[in-house]
Amino acid sequence: MTGTAPIDDVSDAQIEVTAPKTAAAGIPGIMHSMVPAIGGMGLGRTAKLLTTMNHKGGFDCMSCAWPDPEHRKIAEFCENGAKAVTWEATPLTIPTSFWETHPIQELLSKSEYWLGQQGRLVEPVYKAKGEDHYQPISWDDAFALIADRLNALASPNEAAFYTSGRTSNETAFIYQLFVRAFGTNNLPDCSNMCHESTGLAMGETIGVGKATIGYDDFEKSDLIIIMGQNPGTNHPRMLTALEDAKKAGAQIVAVNPLPEAGLIRYKNPQTVRGLVGTGTQLADQFLQVRLGGDMALLQAVSKRVLAAERANPGTVLDREFLDRHCLGLAEFERHLDDLDEADVLAATGLTVAQIDELADRYVAADNVIITWAMGLTQHKKAVPTIKEIMNLLFLRGNIGKPGAGASPIRGHSNVQGDRTMGIWEKMPEPFMDALEAEFGFPVPRDHGVDSVQGIRDMREGRIKVWFAMGGNMVAAISDSAAAEKAMQNTALTVQVSTKLNRSHAVVGDEALILPTLGRTEIDRQAGGEQFISVEDTACAVRPSRGQVEPVASGMLSEVAIVSRLAAAVLGDRVAVDWAGFERDYDTIREHIARVVPDCEDYNRRIRQPGGFILAHGPRDSRTFPTPAGKAMITVNELEHLECPPGRLILQTIRSHDQFNTTIYSLNDRYRGVKKGRDVIFVNPDDVRELGLADGQKVDVFSEFPGDEDRELRGLRVISYPTPRGCAAAYFPEANVLVPLGSTAEGSNTPASKSVVIRLEPATEK
Ligand SMILES: Nc1nc2c(c(=O)[nH]1)N[C@H]1C(S)=C(S)[C@@H](COP(=O)(O)OP(=O)(O)OC[C@H]3O[C@@H](n4cnc5c(=O)[nH]c(N)nc54)[C@H](O)[C@@H]3O)O[C@H]1N2
Ligand SMILES: Nc1nc2c(c(=O)[nH]1)N[C@H]1C(S)=C(S)[C@@H](COP(=O)(O)OP(=O)(O)OC[C@H]3O[C@@H](n4cnc5c(=O)[nH]c(N)nc54)[C@H](O)[C@@H]3O)O[C@H]1N2
Ligand SMILES: [Mo]
């Protein structure tokens, strides 16, 4: 083993609580990013990575999908990007002896934090049926084994192929090609748990499920409304864009149950003022909405906009846009006439004056951007809520003009690109036709399973082989206990991974771990050094080139793994030059150019400085590829989250020191919590009313009709400025409380931000 030794597991450390921070980044941000980097990787490796991250010729940071500005500042990186890079590029590797000394039963008892600290996975390992240990296996034997098990299935639909959003466009394209050539559309992905609600709502209203803005639009905007998103922690580089927008005169409104650091004030570590000053006051208005209250808020604002037009006809609505491009205005108006203000106030927890103020700001602004993330997508009514964003934007033509638009902020750095490349259980027919024409095999057309359905199908024995291209599905999906049982009910699980996580310990009868290169590492193939490409949240497609030597020689790139696996499984069943893909990734991009919409001439355009931007009808020319060819104003029945008496609604969120299921440390500096994650944030009045005390340990039970209670024991109560009735706890630990059947209507995304819970004093000390 090389590098820093792994730390011991910490299960119930003494938690320290201080007041939450109001400002994000600044000096602490820089220090926090550099210290672990230098400590863990050595100065040379650190300098190389931190100076080439998000730079031309360098690699794309994998911590989020935020776009890169055209005019880059030197070393455009953030604290959390640095953490993601150092976590991956650590020289610490898992030695062969580890597998002998750590039975799977023991790995099951370890925390995600401990697992992630063990170092990089560097050799393929296999667990045989009835064994409790992994042991090394050769690559060839691993591929032969998977081929044997897959080809023995009664139907290709008995296998599912998961993707996490770090996978490159090149890998994604050949992975979906392999899976469809094998004969199934079972391609669940992390998007199913993330922005699926966005894709559906935007697809139905404007015909494209992606942001209608580019990076430069932020600076041209007059008003930016940030809903259900915590950029200070999850998209820190967005704060730079917000600060620039602010300097150029934009107003910013934050809609969030929590007063997140960074939404309120921001210290830019890239500027001297950011380093020494008190930072920029970002939010002009902070609306502390109740969980799930956004749909009511948006309808109430739209109603006010319509009322303002009635009071002063011809001055408020963008009639030209509405008449030329939209359908449904009259029905929408009629529907909002009946909106009950009392319902709105109950659902949002806001005052009339607050909502009036937001509506006034909206009407006064020429160019408005609305951004959102998981605070909107992970609710039962997520899809109609996002449709209400579109409605509000349409009213004043805030689509397809500079400084305005709908801006879902995607999470995983290439989750958007993976979808573009065909990772979806229900890709549209034109894509399937193009795939079939290019490769000449019959592409299966029946829709496959999504993540939640995948768990159900494993539980019921319909899916027998689970193959994962990255990620940590059992920890990331709702209802962890049910998900784990389902995974253990399979015949074979295969994980292509960089580091150890819970999904390696929750296994089928047989299991394989296939170690892969990370994005930071130089990818050498027979055809020379390779680069890959990714798409950010603003539809910009860019190359990414690894910069440091791989931590060990035994790993394969994701492209090599898929190519070799496909060749082993399919033999000569399809005429595809898999070996050629591995040799030279340009050959993959040639196919992408012919199959994927708007990717013509991919190999040339990806080599242009800065890559290229994918076309987007609504953004570029106000053309809306919906069935009607128009932007659809929709009518959505308001339904707000009811909290039964004596109960709370729980949202599950990220701390400042984690990337999804990867835990960098047990601290959440911005929320003032140190040395522990087993906490639940509760409004002080609720703490009192429930007869509890600040700091007390509680057991949490989640209640869902038709199900037995789910439980998570021993969380410490933290009095926190969250609205009455709205609690918060960290994912993935709290996933055990999210019922598998509680999902967003239409998108089937787990409703991870609205779990009905009951707190009881802890039964154990
Ligand atoms: N450092 C770091 N970066 C990341 C990630 C990470 O884990 N760590 N994850 C990546 C991924 S995959 C994703 S999808 C993104 C996630 O980025 P976010 O969506 O910012 O992540 P969450 O922590 O889920 O935060 C959701 C926010 O919505 C608020 N919220 C919850 N419910 C509601 C509601 O009903 N209404 C409103 N208005 N607000 C609500 C919460 O208080 C919280 O501030 O970040 C990406 N970037
Ligand atoms: N309760 C609750 N649940 C949630 C959420 C929530 O807000 N609340 N958020 C949801 C969201 S938005 C998402 S996106 C999902 C995330 O779900 P996933 O994408 O499945 O989970 P991650 O934690 O991002 O996966 C981390 C693992 O990916 C592997 N990995 C890292 N880099 C690479 C690489 O380059 N290649 C390969 N092959 N493997 C790599 C490592 O082994 C690492 O342990 O979780 C969802 N679950
Ligand atoms: Mo995500």
PDB file of N, CA, C and O in Angstrom, residues 460-489:
ATOM      1  N   GLU A 460     -38.001  -9.375  -7.231  1.00  0.00           N
ATOM      2  CA  GLU A 460     -38.938 -10.424  -7.639  1.00  0.00           C
ATOM      3  C   GLU A 460     -38.303 -11.474  -8.549  1.00  0.00           C
ATOM      4  O   GLU A 460     -39.000 -12.310  -9.121  1.00  0.00           O
ATOM      5  N   GLY A 461     -36.982 -11.401  -8.699  1.00  0.00           N
ATOM      6  CA  GLY A 461     -36.281 -12.456  -9.433  1.00  0.00           C
ATOM      7  C   GLY A 461     -36.320 -12.312 -10.943  1.00  0.00           C
ATOM      8  O   GLY A 461     -35.851 -13.190 -11.663  1.00  0.00           O
ATOM      9  N   ARG A 462     -36.890 -11.212 -11.436  1.00  0.00           N
ATOM     10  CA  ARG A 462     -36.950 -11.047 -12.896  1.00  0.00           C
ATOM     11  C   ARG A 462     -35.618 -10.597 -13.471  1.00  0.00           C
ATOM     12  O   ARG A 462     -35.296 -10.886 -14.602  1.00  0.00           O
ATOM     13  N   ILE A 463     -34.868  -9.842 -12.672  1.00  0.00           N
ATOM     14  CA  ILE A 463     -33.520  -9.465 -13.122  1.00  0.00           C
ATOM     15  C   ILE A 463     -32.517 -10.283 -12.312  1.00  0.00           C
ATOM     16  O   ILE A 463     -32.519 -10.258 -11.079  1.00  0.00           O
ATOM     17  N   LYS A 464     -31.629 -10.976 -13.038  1.00  0.00           N
ATOM     18  CA  LYS A 464     -30.704 -11.908 -12.375  1.00  0.00           C
ATOM     19  C   LYS A 464     -29.258 -11.431 -12.436  1.00  0.00           C
ATOM     20  O   LYS A 464     -28.414 -11.878 -11.671  1.00  0.00           O
ATOM     21  N   VAL A 465     -28.965 -10.556 -13.401  1.00  0.00           N
ATOM     22  CA  VAL A 465     -27.603 -10.022 -13.505  1.00  0.00           C
ATOM     23  C   VAL A 465     -27.672  -8.500 -13.470  1.00  0.00           C
ATOM     24  O   VAL A 465     -28.434  -7.892 -14.228  1.00  0.00           O
ATOM     25  N   TRP A 466     -26.923  -7.900 -12.575  1.00  0.00           N
ATOM     26  CA  TRP A 466     -26.869  -6.434 -12.455  1.00  0.00           C
ATOM     27  C   TRP A 466     -25.449  -5.998 -12.768  1.00  0.00           C
ATOM     28  O   TRP A 466     -24.505  -6.387 -12.088  1.00  0.00           O
ATOM     29  N   PHE A 467     -25.319  -5.218 -13.821  1.00  0.00           N
ATOM     30  CA  PHE A 467     -24.003  -4.724 -14.229  1.00  0.00           C
ATOM     31  C   PHE A 467     -24.008  -3.215 -14.032  1.00  0.00           C
ATOM     32  O   PHE A 467     -24.923  -2.537 -14.507  1.00  0.00           O
ATOM     33  N   ALA A 468     -23.002  -2.668 -13.357  1.00  0.00           N
ATOM     34  CA  ALA A 468     -22.998  -1.225 -13.081  1.00  0.00           C
ATOM     35  C   ALA A 468     -21.756  -0.562 -13.639  1.00  0.00           C
ATOM     36  O   ALA A 468     -20.642  -0.938 -13.292  1.00  0.00           O
ATOM     37  N   MET A 469     -21.967   0.400 -14.524  1.00  0.00           N
ATOM     38  CA  MET A 469     -20.873   1.228 -15.014  1.00  0.00           C
ATOM     39  C   MET A 469     -20.752   2.400 -14.049  1.00  0.00           C
ATOM     40  O   MET A 469     -21.352   3.452 -14.224  1.00  0.00           O
ATOM     41  N   GLY A 470     -19.979   2.191 -12.984  1.00  0.00           N
ATOM     42  CA  GLY A 470     -19.794   3.232 -11.969  1.00  0.00           C
ATOM     43  C   GLY A 470     -20.971   3.331 -11.016  1.00  0.00           C
ATOM     44  O   GLY A 470     -21.929   2.557 -11.076  1.00  0.00           O
ATOM     45  N   GLY A 471     -20.870   4.308 -10.121  1.00  0.00           N
ATOM     46  CA  GLY A 471     -21.950   4.576  -9.187  1.00  0.00           C
ATOM     47  C   GLY A 471     -21.985   3.641  -7.996  1.00  0.00           C
ATOM     48  O   GLY A 471     -21.075   2.820  -7.789  1.00  0.00           O
ATOM     49  N   ASN A 472     -23.049   3.789  -7.237  1.00  0.00           N
ATOM     50  CA  ASN A 472     -23.199   3.048  -5.982  1.00  0.00           C
ATOM     51  C   ASN A 472     -24.689   2.893  -5.730  1.00  0.00           C
ATOM     52  O   ASN A 472     -25.257   3.480  -4.828  1.00  0.00           O
ATOM     53  N   MET A 473     -25.288   2.119  -6.591  1.00  0.00           N
ATOM     54  CA  MET A 473     -26.743   2.051  -6.665  1.00  0.00           C
ATOM     55  C   MET A 473     -27.427   1.684  -5.347  1.00  0.00           C
ATOM     56  O   MET A 473     -28.404   2.319  -4.964  1.00  0.00           O
ATOM     57  N   VAL A 474     -26.922   0.688  -4.655  1.00  0.00           N
ATOM     58  CA  VAL A 474     -27.667   0.284  -3.443  1.00  0.00           C
ATOM     59  C   VAL A 474     -27.682   1.387  -2.397  1.00  0.00           C
ATOM     60  O   VAL A 474     -28.609   1.474  -1.594  1.00  0.00           O
ATOM     61  N   ALA A 475     -26.661   2.223  -2.409  1.00  0.00           N
ATOM     62  CA  ALA A 475     -26.643   3.307  -1.433  1.00  0.00           C
ATOM     63  C   ALA A 475     -27.400   4.524  -1.931  1.00  0.00           C
ATOM     64  O   ALA A 475     -27.935   5.302  -1.148  1.00  0.00           O
ATOM     65  N   ALA A 476     -27.428   4.704  -3.260  1.00  0.00           N
ATOM     66  CA  ALA A 476     -28.027   5.919  -3.820  1.00  0.00           C
ATOM     67  C   ALA A 476     -29.538   5.820  -3.973  1.00  0.00           C
ATOM     68  O   ALA A 476     -30.244   6.820  -3.943  1.00  0.00           O
ATOM     69  N   ILE A 477     -30.043   4.635  -4.131  1.00  0.00           N
ATOM     70  CA  ILE A 477     -31.486   4.467  -4.390  1.00  0.00           C
ATOM     71  C   ILE A 477     -32.246   4.572  -3.064  1.00  0.00           C
ATOM     72  O   ILE A 477     -31.680   4.398  -1.991  1.00  0.00           O
ATOM     73  N   SER A 478     -33.545   4.837  -3.177  1.00  0.00           N
ATOM     74  CA  SER A 478     -34.390   4.899  -1.990  1.00  0.00           C
ATOM     75  C   SER A 478     -34.500   3.521  -1.333  1.00  0.00           C
ATOM     76  O   SER A 478     -34.146   2.515  -1.941  1.00  0.00           O
ATOM     77  N   ASP A 479     -34.999   3.518  -0.113  1.00  0.00           N
ATOM     78  CA  ASP A 479     -35.331   2.272   0.575  1.00  0.00           C
ATOM     79  C   ASP A 479     -34.155   1.301   0.629  1.00  0.00           C
ATOM     80  O   ASP A 479     -34.268   0.134   0.202  1.00  0.00           O
ATOM     81  N   SER A 480     -33.017   1.762   1.160  1.00  0.00           N
ATOM     82  CA  SER A 480     -31.787   0.974   1.118  1.00  0.00           C
ATOM     83  C   SER A 480     -31.980  -0.470   1.563  1.00  0.00           C
ATOM     84  O   SER A 480     -31.405  -1.377   0.947  1.00  0.00           O
ATOM     85  N   ALA A 481     -32.761  -0.669   2.613  1.00  0.00           N
ATOM     86  CA  ALA A 481     -32.874  -2.043   3.125  1.00  0.00           C
ATOM     87  C   ALA A 481     -33.502  -2.946   2.069  1.00  0.00           C
ATOM     88  O   ALA A 481     -33.012  -4.051   1.800  1.00  0.00           O
ATOM     89  N   ALA A 482     -34.574  -2.450   1.424  1.00  0.00           N
ATOM     90  CA  ALA A 482     -35.230  -3.242   0.375  1.00  0.00           C
ATOM     91  C   ALA A 482     -34.288  -3.410  -0.815  1.00  0.00           C
ATOM     92  O   ALA A 482     -34.203  -4.492  -1.422  1.00  0.00           O
ATOM     93  N   ALA A 483     -33.567  -2.336  -1.140  1.00  0.00           N
ATOM     94  CA  ALA A 483     -32.671  -2.381  -2.294  1.00  0.00           C
ATOM     95  C   ALA A 483     -31.562  -3.411  -2.064  1.00  0.00           C
ATOM     96  O   ALA A 483     -31.174  -4.148  -2.974  1.00  0.00           O
ATOM     97  N   GLU A 484     -31.070  -3.470  -0.843  1.00  0.00           N
ATOM     98  CA  GLU A 484     -29.987  -4.416  -0.571  1.00  0.00           C
ATOM     99  C   GLU A 484     -30.471  -5.858  -0.691  1.00  0.00           C
ATOM    100  O   GLU A 484     -29.793  -6.705  -1.272  1.00  0.00           O
ATOM    101  N   LYS A 485     -31.665  -6.112  -0.163  1.00  0.00           N
ATOM    102  CA  LYS A 485     -32.212  -7.467  -0.293  1.00  0.00           C
ATOM    103  C   LYS A 485     -32.380  -7.831  -1.765  1.00  0.00           C
ATOM    104  O   LYS A 485     -32.099  -8.949  -2.190  1.00  0.00           O
ATOM    105  N   ALA A 486     -32.843  -6.853  -2.544  1.00  0.00           N
ATOM    106  CA  ALA A 486     -33.068  -7.106  -3.973  1.00  0.00           C
ATOM    107  C   ALA A 486     -31.745  -7.447  -4.665  1.00  0.00           C
ATOM    108  O   ALA A 486     -31.647  -8.415  -5.422  1.00  0.00           O
ATOM    109  N   MET A 487     -30.720  -6.667  -4.366  1.00  0.00           N
ATOM    110  CA  MET A 487     -29.413  -6.896  -5.003  1.00  0.00           C
ATOM    111  C   MET A 487     -28.872  -8.278  -4.611  1.00  0.00           C
ATOM    112  O   MET A 487     -28.285  -8.984  -5.437  1.00  0.00           O
ATOM    113  N   GLN A 488     -29.092  -8.652  -3.355  1.00  0.00           N
ATOM    114  CA  GLN A 488     -28.586  -9.944  -2.888  1.00  0.00           C
ATOM    115  C   GLN A 488     -29.381 -11.117  -3.463  1.00  0.00           C
ATOM    116  O   GLN A 488     -28.982 -12.259  -3.319  1.00  0.00           O
ATOM    117  N   ASN A 489     -30.483 -10.781  -4.113  1.00  0.00           N
ATOM    118  CA  ASN A 489     -31.320 -11.816  -4.711  1.00  0.00           C
ATOM    119  C   ASN A 489     -30.900 -12.149  -6.148  1.00  0.00           C
ATOM    120  O   ASN A 489     -31.538 -12.958  -6.801  1.00  0.00           O
TER     121      ASN A 489
END
